[in-house]
PDB file of C-alpha atoms in Angstrom:
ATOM      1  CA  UNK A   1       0.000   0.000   0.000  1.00 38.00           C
ATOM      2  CA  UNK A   2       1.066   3.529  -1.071  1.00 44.00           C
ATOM      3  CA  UNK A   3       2.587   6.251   1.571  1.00 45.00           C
ATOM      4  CA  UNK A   4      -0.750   7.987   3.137  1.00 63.00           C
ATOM      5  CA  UNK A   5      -1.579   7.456   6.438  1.00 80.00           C
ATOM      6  CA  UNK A   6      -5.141   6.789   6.972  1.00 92.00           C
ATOM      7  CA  UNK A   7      -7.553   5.639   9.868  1.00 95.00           C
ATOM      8  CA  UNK A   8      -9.597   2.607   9.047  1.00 96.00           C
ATOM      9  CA  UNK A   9     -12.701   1.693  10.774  1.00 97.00           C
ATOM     10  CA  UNK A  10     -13.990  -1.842  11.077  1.00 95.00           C
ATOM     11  CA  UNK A  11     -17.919  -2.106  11.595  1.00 93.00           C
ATOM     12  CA  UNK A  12     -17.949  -5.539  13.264  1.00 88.00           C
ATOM     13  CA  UNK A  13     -21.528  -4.761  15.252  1.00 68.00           C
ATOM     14  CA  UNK A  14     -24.026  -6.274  12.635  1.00 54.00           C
ATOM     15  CA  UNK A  15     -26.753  -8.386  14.050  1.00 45.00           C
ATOM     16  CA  UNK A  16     -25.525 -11.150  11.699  1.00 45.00           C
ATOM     17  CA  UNK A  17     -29.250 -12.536  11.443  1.00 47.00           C
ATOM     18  CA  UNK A  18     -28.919 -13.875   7.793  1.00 41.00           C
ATOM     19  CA  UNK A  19     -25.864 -15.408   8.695  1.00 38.00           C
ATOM     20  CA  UNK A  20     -26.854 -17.235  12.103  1.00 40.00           C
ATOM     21  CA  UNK A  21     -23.893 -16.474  13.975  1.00 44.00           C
ATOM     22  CA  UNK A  22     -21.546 -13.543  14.775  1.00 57.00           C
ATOM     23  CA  UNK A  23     -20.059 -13.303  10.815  1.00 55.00           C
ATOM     24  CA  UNK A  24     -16.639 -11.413  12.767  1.00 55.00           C
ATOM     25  CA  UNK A  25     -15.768 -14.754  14.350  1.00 63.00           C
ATOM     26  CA  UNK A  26     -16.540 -17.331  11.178  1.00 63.00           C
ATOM     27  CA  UNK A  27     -13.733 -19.031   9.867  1.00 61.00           C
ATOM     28  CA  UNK A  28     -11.818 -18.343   6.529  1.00 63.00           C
ATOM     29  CA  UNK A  29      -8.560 -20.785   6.167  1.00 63.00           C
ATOM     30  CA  UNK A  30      -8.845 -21.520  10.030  1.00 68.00           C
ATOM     31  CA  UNK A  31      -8.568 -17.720  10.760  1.00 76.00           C
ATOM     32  CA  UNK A  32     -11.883 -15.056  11.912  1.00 81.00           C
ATOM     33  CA  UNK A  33     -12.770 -13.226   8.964  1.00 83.00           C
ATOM     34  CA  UNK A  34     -11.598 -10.225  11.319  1.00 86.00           C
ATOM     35  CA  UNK A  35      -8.433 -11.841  11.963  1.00 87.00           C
ATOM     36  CA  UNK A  36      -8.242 -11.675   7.897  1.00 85.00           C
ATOM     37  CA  UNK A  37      -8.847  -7.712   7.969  1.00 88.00           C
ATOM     38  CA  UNK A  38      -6.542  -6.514  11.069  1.00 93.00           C
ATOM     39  CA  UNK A  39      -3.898  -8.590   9.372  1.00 90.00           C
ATOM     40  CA  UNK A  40      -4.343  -6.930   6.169  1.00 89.00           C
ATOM     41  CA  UNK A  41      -3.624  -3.208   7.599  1.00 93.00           C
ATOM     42  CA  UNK A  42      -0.334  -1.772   6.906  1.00 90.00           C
ATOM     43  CA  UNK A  43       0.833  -1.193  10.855  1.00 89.00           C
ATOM     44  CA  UNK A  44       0.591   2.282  10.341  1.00 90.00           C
ATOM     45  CA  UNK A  45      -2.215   2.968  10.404  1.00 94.00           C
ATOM     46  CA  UNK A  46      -4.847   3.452  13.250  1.00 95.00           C
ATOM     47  CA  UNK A  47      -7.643   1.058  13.360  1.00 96.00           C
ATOM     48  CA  UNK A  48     -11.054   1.741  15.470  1.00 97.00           C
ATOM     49  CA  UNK A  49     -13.263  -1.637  15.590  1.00 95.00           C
ATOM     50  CA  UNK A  50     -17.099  -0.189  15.992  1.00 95.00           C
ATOM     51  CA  UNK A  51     -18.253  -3.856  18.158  1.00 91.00           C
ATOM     52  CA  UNK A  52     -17.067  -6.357  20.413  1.00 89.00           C
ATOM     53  CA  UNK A  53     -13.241  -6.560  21.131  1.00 92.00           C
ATOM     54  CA  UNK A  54     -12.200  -9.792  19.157  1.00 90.00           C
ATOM     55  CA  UNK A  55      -9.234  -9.841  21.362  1.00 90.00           C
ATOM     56  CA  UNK A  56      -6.491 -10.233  18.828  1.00 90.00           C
ATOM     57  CA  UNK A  57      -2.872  -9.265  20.343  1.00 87.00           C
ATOM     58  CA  UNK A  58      -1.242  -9.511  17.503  1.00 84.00           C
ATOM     59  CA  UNK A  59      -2.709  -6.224  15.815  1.00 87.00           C
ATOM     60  CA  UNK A  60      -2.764  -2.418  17.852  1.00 92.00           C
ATOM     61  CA  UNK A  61      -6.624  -1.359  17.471  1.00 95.00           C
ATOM     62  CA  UNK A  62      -9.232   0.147  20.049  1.00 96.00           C
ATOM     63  CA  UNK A  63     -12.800  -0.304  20.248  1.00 96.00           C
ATOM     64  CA  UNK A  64     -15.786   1.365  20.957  1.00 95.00           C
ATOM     65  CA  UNK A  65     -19.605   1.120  19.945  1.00 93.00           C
ATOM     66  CA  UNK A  66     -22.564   3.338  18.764  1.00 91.00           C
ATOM     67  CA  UNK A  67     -24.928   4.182  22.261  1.00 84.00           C
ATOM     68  CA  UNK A  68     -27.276   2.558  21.923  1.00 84.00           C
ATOM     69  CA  UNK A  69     -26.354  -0.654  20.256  1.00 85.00           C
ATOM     70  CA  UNK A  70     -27.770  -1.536  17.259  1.00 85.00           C
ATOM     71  CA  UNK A  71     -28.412   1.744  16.091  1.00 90.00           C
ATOM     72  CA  UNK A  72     -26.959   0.928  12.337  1.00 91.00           C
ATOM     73  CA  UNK A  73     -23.822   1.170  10.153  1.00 93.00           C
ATOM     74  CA  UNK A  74     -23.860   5.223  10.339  1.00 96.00           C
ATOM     75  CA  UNK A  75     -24.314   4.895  13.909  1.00 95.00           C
ATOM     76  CA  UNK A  76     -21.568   2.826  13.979  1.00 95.00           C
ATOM     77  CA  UNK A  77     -19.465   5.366  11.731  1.00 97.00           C
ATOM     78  CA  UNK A  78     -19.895   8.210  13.503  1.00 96.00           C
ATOM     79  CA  UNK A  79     -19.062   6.611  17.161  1.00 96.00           C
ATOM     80  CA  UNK A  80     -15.756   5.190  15.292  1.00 96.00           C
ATOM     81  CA  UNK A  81     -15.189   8.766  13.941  1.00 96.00           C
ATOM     82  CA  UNK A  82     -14.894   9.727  17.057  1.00 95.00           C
ATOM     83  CA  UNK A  83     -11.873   8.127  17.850  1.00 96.00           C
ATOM     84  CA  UNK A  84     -10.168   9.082  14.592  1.00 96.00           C
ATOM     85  CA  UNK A  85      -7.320  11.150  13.992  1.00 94.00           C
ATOM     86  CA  UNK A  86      -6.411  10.883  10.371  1.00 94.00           C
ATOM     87  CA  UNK A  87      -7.424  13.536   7.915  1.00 94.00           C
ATOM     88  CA  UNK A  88      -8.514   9.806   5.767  1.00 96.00           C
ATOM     89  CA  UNK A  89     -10.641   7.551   6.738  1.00 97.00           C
ATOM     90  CA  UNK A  90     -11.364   4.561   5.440  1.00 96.00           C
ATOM     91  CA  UNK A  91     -14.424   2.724   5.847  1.00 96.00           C
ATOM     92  CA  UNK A  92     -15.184  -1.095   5.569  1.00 93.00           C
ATOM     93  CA  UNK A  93     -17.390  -4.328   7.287  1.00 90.00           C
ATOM     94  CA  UNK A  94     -15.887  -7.276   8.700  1.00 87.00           C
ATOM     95  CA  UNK A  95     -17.811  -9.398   6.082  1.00 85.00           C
ATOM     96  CA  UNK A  96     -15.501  -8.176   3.194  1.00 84.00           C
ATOM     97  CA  UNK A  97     -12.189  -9.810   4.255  1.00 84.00           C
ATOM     98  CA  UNK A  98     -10.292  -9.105   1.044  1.00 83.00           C
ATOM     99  CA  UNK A  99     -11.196  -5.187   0.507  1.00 85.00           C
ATOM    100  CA  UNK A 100      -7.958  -4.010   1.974  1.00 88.00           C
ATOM    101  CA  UNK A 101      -6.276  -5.189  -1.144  1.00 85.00           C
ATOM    102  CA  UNK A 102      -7.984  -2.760  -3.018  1.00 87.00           C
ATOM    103  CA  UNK A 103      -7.696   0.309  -1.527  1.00 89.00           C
ATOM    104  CA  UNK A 104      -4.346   1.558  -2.764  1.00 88.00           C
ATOM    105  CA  UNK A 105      -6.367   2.626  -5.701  1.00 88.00           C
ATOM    106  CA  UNK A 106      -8.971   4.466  -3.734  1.00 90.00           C
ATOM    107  CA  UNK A 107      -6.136   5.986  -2.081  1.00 91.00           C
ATOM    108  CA  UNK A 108      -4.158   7.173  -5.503  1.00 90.00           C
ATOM    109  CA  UNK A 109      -7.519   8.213  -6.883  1.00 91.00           C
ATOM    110  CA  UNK A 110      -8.373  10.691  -4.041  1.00 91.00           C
ATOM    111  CA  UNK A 111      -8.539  14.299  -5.584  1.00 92.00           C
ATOM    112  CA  UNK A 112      -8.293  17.854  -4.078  1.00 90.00           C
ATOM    113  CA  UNK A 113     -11.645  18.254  -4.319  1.00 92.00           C
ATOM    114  CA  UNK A 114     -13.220  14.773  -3.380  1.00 95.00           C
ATOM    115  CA  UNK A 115     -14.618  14.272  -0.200  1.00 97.00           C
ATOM    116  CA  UNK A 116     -14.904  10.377  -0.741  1.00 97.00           C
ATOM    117  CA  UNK A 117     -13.527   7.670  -2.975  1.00 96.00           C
ATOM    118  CA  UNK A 118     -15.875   4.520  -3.786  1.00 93.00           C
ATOM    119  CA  UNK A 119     -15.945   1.939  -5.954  1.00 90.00           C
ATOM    120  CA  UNK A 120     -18.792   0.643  -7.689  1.00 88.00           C
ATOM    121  CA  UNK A 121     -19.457  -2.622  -9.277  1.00 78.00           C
ATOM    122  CA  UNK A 122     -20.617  -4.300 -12.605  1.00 74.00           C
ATOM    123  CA  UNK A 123     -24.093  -4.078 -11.414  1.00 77.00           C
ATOM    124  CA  UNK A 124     -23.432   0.100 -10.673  1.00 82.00           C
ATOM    125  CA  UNK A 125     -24.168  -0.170  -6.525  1.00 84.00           C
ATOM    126  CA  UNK A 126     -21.727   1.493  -4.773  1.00 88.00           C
ATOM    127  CA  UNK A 127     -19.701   0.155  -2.168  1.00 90.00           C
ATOM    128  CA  UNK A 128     -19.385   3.088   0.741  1.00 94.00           C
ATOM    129  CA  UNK A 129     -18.231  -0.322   3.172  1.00 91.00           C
ATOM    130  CA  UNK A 130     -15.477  -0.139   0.827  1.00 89.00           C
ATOM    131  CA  UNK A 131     -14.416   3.483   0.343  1.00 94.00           C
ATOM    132  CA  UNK A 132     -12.216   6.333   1.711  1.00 96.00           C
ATOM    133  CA  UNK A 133     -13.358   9.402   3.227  1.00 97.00           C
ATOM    134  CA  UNK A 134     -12.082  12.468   3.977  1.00 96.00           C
ATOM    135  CA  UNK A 135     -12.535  13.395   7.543  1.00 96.00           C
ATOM    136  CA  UNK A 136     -13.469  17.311   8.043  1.00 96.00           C
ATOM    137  CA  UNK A 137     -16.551  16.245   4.935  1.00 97.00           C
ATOM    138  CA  UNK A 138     -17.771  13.509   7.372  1.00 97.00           C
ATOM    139  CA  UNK A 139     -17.790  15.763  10.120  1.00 96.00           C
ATOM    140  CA  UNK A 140     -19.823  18.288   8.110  1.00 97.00           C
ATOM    141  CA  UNK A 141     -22.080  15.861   6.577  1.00 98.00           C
ATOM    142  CA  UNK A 142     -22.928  14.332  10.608  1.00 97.00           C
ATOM    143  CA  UNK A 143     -23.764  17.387  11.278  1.00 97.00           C
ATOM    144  CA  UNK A 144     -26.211  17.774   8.735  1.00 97.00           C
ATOM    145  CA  UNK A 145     -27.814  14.390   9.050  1.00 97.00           C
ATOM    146  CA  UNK A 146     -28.591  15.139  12.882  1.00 95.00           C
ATOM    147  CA  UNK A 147     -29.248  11.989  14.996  1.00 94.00           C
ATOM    148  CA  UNK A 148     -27.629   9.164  12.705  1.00 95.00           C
ATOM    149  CA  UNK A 149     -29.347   6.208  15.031  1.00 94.00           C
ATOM    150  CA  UNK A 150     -31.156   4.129  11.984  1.00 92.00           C
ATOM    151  CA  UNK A 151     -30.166   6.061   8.890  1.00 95.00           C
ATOM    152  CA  UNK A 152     -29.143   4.632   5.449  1.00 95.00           C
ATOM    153  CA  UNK A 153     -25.507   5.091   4.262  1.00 95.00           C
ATOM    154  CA  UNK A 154     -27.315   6.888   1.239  1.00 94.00           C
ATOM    155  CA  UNK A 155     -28.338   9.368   3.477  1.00 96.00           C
ATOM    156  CA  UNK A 156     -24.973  10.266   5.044  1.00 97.00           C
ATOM    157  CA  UNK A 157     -24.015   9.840   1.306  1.00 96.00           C
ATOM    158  CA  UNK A 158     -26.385  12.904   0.063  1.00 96.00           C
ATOM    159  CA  UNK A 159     -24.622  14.868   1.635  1.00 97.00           C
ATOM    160  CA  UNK A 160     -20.539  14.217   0.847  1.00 97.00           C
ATOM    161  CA  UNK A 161     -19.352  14.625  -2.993  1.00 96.00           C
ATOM    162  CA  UNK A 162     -18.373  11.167  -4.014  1.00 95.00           C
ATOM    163  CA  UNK A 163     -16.085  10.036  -6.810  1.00 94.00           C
ATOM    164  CA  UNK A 164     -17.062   6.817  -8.457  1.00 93.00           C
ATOM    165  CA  UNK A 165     -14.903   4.364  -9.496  1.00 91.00           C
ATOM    166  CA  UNK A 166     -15.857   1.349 -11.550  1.00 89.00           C
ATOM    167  CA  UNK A 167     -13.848  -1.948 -10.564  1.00 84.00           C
ATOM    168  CA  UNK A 168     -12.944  -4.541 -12.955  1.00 78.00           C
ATOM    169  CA  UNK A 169     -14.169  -8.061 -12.503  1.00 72.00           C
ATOM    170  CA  UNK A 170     -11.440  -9.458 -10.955  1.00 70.00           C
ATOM    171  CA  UNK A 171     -10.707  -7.225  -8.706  1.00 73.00           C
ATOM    172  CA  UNK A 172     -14.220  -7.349  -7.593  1.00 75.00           C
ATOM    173  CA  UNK A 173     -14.082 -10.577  -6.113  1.00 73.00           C
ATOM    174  CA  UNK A 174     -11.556  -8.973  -3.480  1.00 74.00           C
ATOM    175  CA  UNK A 175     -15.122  -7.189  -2.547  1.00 76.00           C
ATOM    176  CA  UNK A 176     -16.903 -10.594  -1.675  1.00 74.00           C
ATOM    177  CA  UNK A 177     -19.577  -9.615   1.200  1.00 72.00           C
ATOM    178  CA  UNK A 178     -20.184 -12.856   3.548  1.00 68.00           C
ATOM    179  CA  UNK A 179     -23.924 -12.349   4.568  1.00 65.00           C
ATOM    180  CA  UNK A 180     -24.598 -16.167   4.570  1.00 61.00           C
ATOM    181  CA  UNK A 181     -22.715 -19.525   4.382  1.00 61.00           C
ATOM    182  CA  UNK A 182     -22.959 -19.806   0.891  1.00 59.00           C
ATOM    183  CA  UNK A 183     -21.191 -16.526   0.761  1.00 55.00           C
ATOM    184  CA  UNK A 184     -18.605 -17.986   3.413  1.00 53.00           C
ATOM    185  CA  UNK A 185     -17.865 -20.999   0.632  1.00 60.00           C
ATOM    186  CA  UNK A 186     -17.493 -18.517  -2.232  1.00 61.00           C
ATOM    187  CA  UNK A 187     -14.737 -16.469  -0.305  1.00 54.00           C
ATOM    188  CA  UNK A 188     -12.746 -20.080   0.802  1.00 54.00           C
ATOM    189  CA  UNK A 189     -13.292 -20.931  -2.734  1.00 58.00           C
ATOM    190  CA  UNK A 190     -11.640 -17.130  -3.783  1.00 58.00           C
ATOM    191  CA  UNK A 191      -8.884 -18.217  -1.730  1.00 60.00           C
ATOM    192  CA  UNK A 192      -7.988 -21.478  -3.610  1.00 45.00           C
ATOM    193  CA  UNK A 193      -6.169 -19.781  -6.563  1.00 46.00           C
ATOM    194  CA  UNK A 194      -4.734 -17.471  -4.163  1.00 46.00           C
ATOM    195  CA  UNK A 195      -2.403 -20.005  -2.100  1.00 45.00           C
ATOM    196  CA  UNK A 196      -1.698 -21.358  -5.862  1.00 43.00           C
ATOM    197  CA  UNK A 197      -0.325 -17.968  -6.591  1.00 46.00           C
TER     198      UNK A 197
END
């Protein structure tokens, strides 16, 4: 990953109801798919984990959560905000556990005038769980938003100028989301030509 420093916040606070089970703790390769994200974080950077504290030693992150629980992913943003220091921010779930490897791009693509980078796939959603953000826009947009407790991301989104990018097909497996166990098989099976590598 290039030179810029950047916070990165984790939202690992999801009810997990599709998938039956806290996703944060499900095994990819014999590791927690957030085990596969802290590991994936240059050192550098700060790391805020919006949920439980998955009590890894091996990674430097802090923890907090969005009062009250369960309040939603910009909840959960805006109490990890908090705890930010960067000027970037970057923003992603703990059911993507390959993202990281695809924002060095996001990073490069920033521009002066951007107040988030985002990438968007073949079907043209956007992915803000996989996106950077600058962090005095954020702070402006909360504060237009008012109460985040059970607001959309498009919502926060209105209100930030956000450059697209499209992602090609194989990089967009790096973007698998894990929302069941059939999702959970895909990713193992992304990893196959991986360890081939």
């Amino acid at each position: 990953m290039q030179s810029k420093s950047a916070s990165v916040i984790i939202l690992s606070g999801g009810t997990s109801k599709r998938f039956g089970s806290d996703k944060s703790r499900a095994l990819l390769a014999g590791q927690s798919l957030i085990s596969w994200i802290l590991a994936s974080i240059p050192p550098d950077f700060e790391i805020v984990i919006v949920g439980a504290d998955p009590m890894i030693k091996t990674t430097h992150y802090i923890c907090t959560q969005e009062a009250p629980p369960g309040g939603g992913p910009v909840a959960g943003f805006k109490a990890g905000l908090e705890l930010c220091t960067s000027n970037l921010v970057i923003l992603i779930a703990t059911d993507m556990p390959f993202v990281m490897a695809v924002t060095p791009l996001l990073l490069n693509s920033l521009e002066a005038d951007d107040e988030s980078v985002m990438y968007v796939d073949a079907q043209e959603f956007a992915q803000p769980f996989a996106a950077v953000y600058r962090m005095s826009a954020l702070q402006r947009a909360f504060r237009i938003l008012g109460e985040p407790q059970g607001k959309s991301m498009r919502e926060l989104l209105a209100h930030l100028k956000v450059h697209e990018i499209a992602i090609d097909a194989q990089s967009s497996k790096s973007l698998i989301d894990i929302d069941t166990a059939v999702d959970l098989e895909r990713a193992i099976a992304f990893l196959i030509p991986m360890k081939d590598n």
